[in-house]
Tab-separated table of C-alpha atoms in Angstrom:
chain	number	residue	atom	x	y	z
B	109	MET	CA	23.137	200.203	-44.337
B	110	SER	CA	23.517	196.912	-46.213
B	111	SER	CA	25.284	195.438	-43.250
B	112	GLY	CA	22.179	196.101	-41.156
B	113	ILE	CA	19.871	194.320	-43.643
B	114	THR	CA	22.181	191.378	-44.137
B	115	PRO	CA	21.570	189.758	-40.690
B	116	LEU	CA	17.777	190.152	-41.113
B	117	LEU	CA	17.846	188.398	-44.422
B	118	ALA	CA	20.163	185.678	-43.192
B	119	SER	CA	17.902	184.949	-40.210
B	120	SER	CA	14.650	184.843	-42.138
B	121	PRO	CA	13.086	181.568	-43.148
B	122	ALA	CA	13.598	182.407	-46.850
B	123	SER	CA	15.958	180.235	-48.775
B	124	GLU	CA	19.599	181.017	-49.238
B	125	ALA	CA	19.030	181.282	-52.961
B	126	ILE	CA	16.910	184.466	-52.565
B	127	THR	CA	19.202	186.082	-50.031
B	128	ALA	CA	22.374	186.189	-52.143
B	129	PRO	CA	20.835	187.905	-55.212
B	130	LEU	CA	18.941	190.344	-53.003
B	131	ASN	CA	22.195	191.291	-51.179
B	132	ALA	CA	23.956	191.871	-54.514
B	133	LEU	CA	20.951	194.019	-55.669
B	134	LEU	CA	21.006	196.081	-52.492
B	135	LYS	CA	24.808	196.575	-52.736
B	136	ASP	CA	24.372	197.976	-56.271
B	137	LYS	CA	21.670	200.328	-55.208
B	138	ILE	CA	23.476	201.558	-52.142
B	139	ARG	CA	26.842	201.936	-53.948
B	140	ASP	CA	25.700	205.355	-55.294
B	141	ILE	CA	24.953	206.788	-51.841
B	142	HIS	CA	27.953	208.599	-50.299
B	143	PRO	CA	28.160	209.566	-46.717
B	144	GLY	CA	28.401	213.246	-45.859
B	145	PRO	CA	31.260	214.829	-44.007
B	146	GLU	CA	31.826	213.692	-40.466
B	147	VAL	CA	30.274	215.785	-37.767
B	148	GLY	CA	32.623	218.506	-36.719
B	149	GLU	CA	34.915	217.886	-39.710
B	150	GLN	CA	34.117	221.155	-41.520
B	151	LEU	CA	32.917	223.691	-38.970
B	152	LEU	CA	33.638	226.832	-40.926
B	153	ASP	CA	32.661	227.954	-44.376
B	154	PRO	CA	35.654	227.641	-46.712
B	155	ARG	CA	35.489	231.373	-47.495
B	156	LEU	CA	35.684	232.124	-43.792
B	157	GLN	CA	38.646	229.817	-43.451
B	158	ALA	CA	40.386	231.576	-46.351
B	159	LEU	CA	39.771	234.966	-44.669
B	160	LEU	CA	41.184	233.685	-41.416
B	161	TRP	CA	44.320	232.362	-43.126
B	162	LEU	CA	44.711	235.734	-44.919
B	163	LEU	CA	44.487	237.526	-41.597
B	164	ILE	CA	47.062	235.232	-40.122
B	165	LEU	CA	49.435	235.771	-43.041
B	166	ILE	CA	48.998	239.563	-42.809
B	167	PHE	CA	49.711	239.449	-39.127
B	168	LEU	CA	52.882	237.443	-39.704
B	169	LEU	CA	53.911	239.816	-42.487
B	170	VAL	CA	53.511	242.766	-40.163
B	171	LEU	CA	55.637	241.028	-37.500
B	172	ILE	CA	58.315	240.253	-40.019
B	173	ILE	CA	58.392	243.853	-41.285
B	174	ARG	CA	58.615	245.190	-37.724
B	175	LEU	CA	61.503	242.856	-36.927
B	176	ALA	CA	63.338	243.850	-40.175
B	177	ILE	CA	62.888	247.546	-39.236
B	178	ARG	CA	64.299	246.987	-35.755
B	179	ILE	CA	67.265	244.990	-37.174
B	180	GLN	CA	67.986	247.801	-39.625
B	181	GLN	CA	67.821	250.359	-36.784
B	182	TYR	CA	70.236	248.310	-34.786
B	183	ARG	CA	72.630	248.024	-37.742
B	184	ARG	CA	72.528	251.835	-38.106
B	185	TRP	CA	73.186	252.127	-34.442
B	186	CYS	CA	76.365	250.006	-34.758
B	187	TRP	CA	77.578	251.899	-37.836
B	188	GLN	CA	77.480	255.146	-35.967
B	189	LEU	CA	80.678	254.190	-34.155
B	190	GLU	CA	82.628	254.024	-37.354
B	191	GLY	CA	85.016	256.859	-37.689
B	192	ASP	CA	87.662	258.600	-35.561
B	193	PRO	CA	88.718	256.514	-32.607
B	194	GLN	CA	89.601	259.694	-30.751
B	195	GLN	CA	85.908	260.646	-30.865
B	196	LEU	CA	84.642	257.237	-29.584
B	197	VAL	CA	83.389	258.398	-26.250
B	198	THR	CA	81.829	261.590	-27.698
B	199	SER	CA	80.017	259.499	-30.305
B	200	ILE	CA	78.836	257.012	-27.717
B	201	GLN	CA	77.675	259.786	-25.376
B	202	ASP	CA	75.773	261.642	-28.180
B	203	ASN	CA	74.129	258.606	-29.574
B	204	LEU	CA	73.062	257.261	-26.114
B	205	ARG	CA	71.753	260.719	-25.042
B	206	LEU	CA	69.747	261.150	-28.258
B	207	GLU	CA	68.202	257.710	-28.105
B	208	ALA	CA	67.554	257.939	-24.344
B	209	LEU	CA	65.749	261.285	-24.792
B	210	HIS	CA	63.452	259.656	-27.378
B	211	ARG	CA	62.531	256.852	-24.982
B	212	TRP	CA	62.786	258.448	-21.550
B	213	PRO	CA	62.378	262.205	-21.615
B	214	GLU	CA	63.186	262.322	-17.850
B	215	SER	CA	66.763	261.324	-18.594
B	216	ARG	CA	67.447	264.899	-19.894
B	217	LEU	CA	68.399	266.001	-16.319
B	218	LEU	CA	70.891	263.129	-15.657
B	219	GLN	CA	74.571	263.775	-15.657
B	220	GLY	CA	77.777	261.955	-14.694
B	221	GLU	CA	77.429	258.890	-12.487
B	222	GLU	CA	73.607	259.132	-12.386
B	223	TRP	CA	73.508	259.161	-16.180
B	224	LEU	CA	75.802	256.109	-16.470
B	225	ALA	CA	73.769	254.242	-13.754
B	226	PHE	CA	70.570	255.072	-15.667
B	227	LEU	CA	72.092	253.625	-18.875
B	228	ASP	CA	73.133	250.501	-16.956
B	229	ARG	CA	69.614	250.012	-15.617
B	230	GLN	CA	67.905	250.543	-18.952
B	231	GLY	CA	70.241	248.517	-21.107
B	232	GLY	CA	71.893	245.898	-18.856
B	233	THR	CA	75.285	247.454	-19.489
B	234	ARG	CA	78.236	248.369	-17.265
B	235	PHE	CA	79.021	252.000	-18.218
B	236	SER	CA	79.196	252.873	-14.527
B	237	GLN	CA	82.674	251.149	-14.278
B	238	PHE	CA	83.961	254.058	-16.405
B	239	ALA	CA	82.458	256.833	-14.241
B	240	HIS	CA	85.774	258.144	-12.958
B	241	HIS	CA	87.179	258.467	-16.516
B	242	TRP	CA	83.988	259.630	-18.294
B	243	SER	CA	84.381	263.402	-17.706
B	244	SER	CA	88.036	263.454	-18.706
B	245	TRP	CA	87.237	261.474	-21.906
B	246	LEU	CA	84.382	263.791	-22.844
B	247	TYR	CA	85.784	267.191	-21.826
B	248	GLY	CA	89.496	266.588	-21.375
B	249	ASN	CA	92.108	265.654	-23.787
B	250	ARG	CA	92.319	262.022	-22.696
B	251	ALA	CA	91.154	259.016	-24.669
B	252	PRO	CA	90.424	255.423	-23.527
B	253	ASP	CA	93.048	252.872	-24.163
B	254	HIS	CA	92.373	249.916	-26.515
B	255	GLN	CA	90.953	247.636	-23.900
B	256	GLN	CA	88.652	250.298	-22.511
B	257	SER	CA	87.570	251.230	-26.070
B	258	GLU	CA	86.595	247.614	-26.741
B	259	GLN	CA	84.633	247.410	-23.461
B	260	LEU	CA	82.898	250.763	-24.296
B	261	LYS	CA	81.939	249.391	-27.778
B	262	GLN	CA	80.612	246.127	-26.312
B	263	ASN	CA	78.570	248.025	-23.779
B	264	TYR	CA	77.236	250.296	-26.539
B	265	TYR	CA	76.227	247.367	-28.740
B	266	ARG	CA	74.576	245.598	-25.673
B	267	TRP	CA	72.593	248.713	-24.874
B	268	GLY	CA	71.506	249.039	-28.534
B	269	ARG	CA	70.387	245.419	-28.595
B	270	ALA	CA	68.390	245.805	-25.363
B	271	CYS	CA	66.702	249.078	-26.289
B	272	LEU	CA	66.457	248.974	-30.076
B	273	LEU	CA	65.613	245.314	-30.662
B	274	TYR	CA	63.647	244.489	-27.535
B	275	LYS	CA	62.036	247.723	-26.154
B	276	PRO	CA	59.954	249.797	-28.547
B	277	ARG	CA	60.108	253.560	-28.527
B	278	LEU	CA	57.371	255.599	-26.953
B	279	ALA	CA	54.609	256.804	-29.187
B	280	SER	CA	55.212	260.052	-30.949
B	281	LYS	CA	52.472	261.904	-29.028
B	282	THR	CA	53.948	260.886	-25.711
B	283	ARG	CA	57.426	261.871	-26.923
B	284	THR	CA	56.399	265.354	-28.027
B	285	ARG	CA	54.362	265.881	-24.828
B	286	GLY	CA	57.392	264.833	-22.721
B	287	ASN	CA	59.805	267.161	-24.583
B	288	ARG	CA	57.911	270.403	-23.806
């Protein structure tokens, strides 16, 4: 404001002696006036901003909790293979069947190669490569060798990552409706 008055005073016919004290007086008077916030600087009420930040934090907390629950489920999934190596295929079959029934009730009717192909489609695995051994491992007295056991475990873990970490289960109402 004083910068707008200064050119007027300087161009007036009054003497330079009057202009300098008047400028000093105007600067002292104007010094107490502070400009307000810039237009658009504070669009929201601070209480509303605090509420928005609180909602964002709650949302992030819910996401973190859901991620922690899924990671814990996956760890439990991996721990289910601990135990007797002779029962590896039986444990894998039981765990896969139980989890698949929770997610896809239509998988109840699948058996043999169709079942393994279904698992491959849902989890990005390669259980189908063991289709010719699967029945003898489950119902016979044969067991997979060490290399096959490791491949089965890797496929099991991959299926668990794909389905437990990345694909949520169906809602409980849908699950109970599909199991009737």
